[in-house]
């Protein structure tokens, strides 16, 4: 169970990060290029990034409860007893990534309310951009497929 969920979370991280990155770049170029928000390509890319992040959130939440590096580590060592590497996995990564996905979801919800293309692009660019930066700030780079 743990191995499967962990593997899913590790592989999906590549896809989710790549698509999120593309959605941010697309929104920034759309905003500065004064493009019309295309209900095919632009909408699909932003929605695809949202869905992948939500699936990653769901798998991450399950992982937090089944992984020895998640809740179990906090229960075993206590908040104060965690090393900085253990704190990254059990506390910082889950907490910051939940905030990141909230930001991405807010960006998606806001974009739907606007009619003008530049406001849609701006909402995606800012809120997805903040989400991407938050996620990148707390990836356990050292153990990802090491
Ligand atoms: C812990 C699990 C999840 C939470 C807390 C969550 C939360 C949310 C929230 C609050 C929204 C509202 C955004 C809005 O106002 O438009 C939303 C939208 C959405 N979620 Fe999730 N979600 C979760 C898991 C998933 C999963 C597993 C999927 C896909 C398999 C998914 C697909 C979507 C889609 C497609 C939308 C956009 C709906 C639309 O605007 O058309 N979510 N989610
Ligand atoms: C888009 C958001 C996220 C990305 C890109 C992401 C990515 C990653 C990556 C690359 C790892 C290291 C995997 C490895 O060891 O090979 C990891 C581990 C982990 N993630 Fe996430 N994650 C995300 C969201 C979350 C969320 C929301 C939670 C929990 C609420 C979570 C919980 C965990 C836990 C507990 C581990 C440690 C697993 C272990 O070593 O046993 N992640 N994540």
mmCIF file of C-alpha atoms in Angstrom, residues 64 69-95:
data_model
loop_
_atom_site.group_PDB
_atom_site.id
_atom_site.type_symbol
_atom_site.label_atom_id
_atom_site.label_comp_id
_atom_site.label_asym_id
_atom_site.label_seq_id
_atom_site.Cartn_x
_atom_site.Cartn_y
_atom_site.Cartn_z
ATOM 1 C CA UNK A 64 0.874 11.519 4.777
ATOM 2 C CA UNK A 69 7.950 9.822 7.045
ATOM 3 C CA UNK A 70 4.546 11.499 7.489
ATOM 4 C CA UNK A 71 2.256 11.521 10.532
ATOM 5 C CA UNK A 72 4.034 8.492 12.061
ATOM 6 C CA UNK A 73 7.299 10.453 12.234
ATOM 7 C CA UNK A 74 5.584 13.310 14.090
ATOM 8 C CA UNK A 75 3.958 10.839 16.492
ATOM 9 C CA UNK A 76 7.232 9.007 17.087
ATOM 10 C CA UNK A 77 9.633 11.925 17.554
ATOM 11 C CA UNK A 78 7.335 14.857 18.358
ATOM 12 C CA UNK A 79 7.443 18.143 16.422
ATOM 13 C CA UNK A 80 10.535 19.343 18.258
ATOM 14 C CA UNK A 81 12.381 16.053 17.856
ATOM 15 C CA UNK A 82 12.369 15.979 14.042
ATOM 16 C CA UNK A 83 15.604 16.635 12.152
ATOM 17 C CA UNK A 84 15.336 19.315 9.462
ATOM 18 C CA UNK A 85 15.181 16.637 6.739
ATOM 19 C CA UNK A 86 12.402 14.796 8.586
ATOM 20 C CA UNK A 87 10.537 18.064 9.210
ATOM 21 C CA UNK A 88 10.624 18.837 5.501
ATOM 22 C CA UNK A 89 8.849 15.547 4.688
ATOM 23 C CA UNK A 90 6.393 15.419 7.581
ATOM 24 C CA UNK A 91 5.504 19.082 8.042
ATOM 25 C CA UNK A 92 6.836 21.656 5.563
ATOM 26 C CA UNK A 93 6.200 19.792 2.298
ATOM 27 C CA UNK A 94 2.598 18.772 3.145
ATOM 28 C CA UNK A 95 1.658 22.127 4.713
#
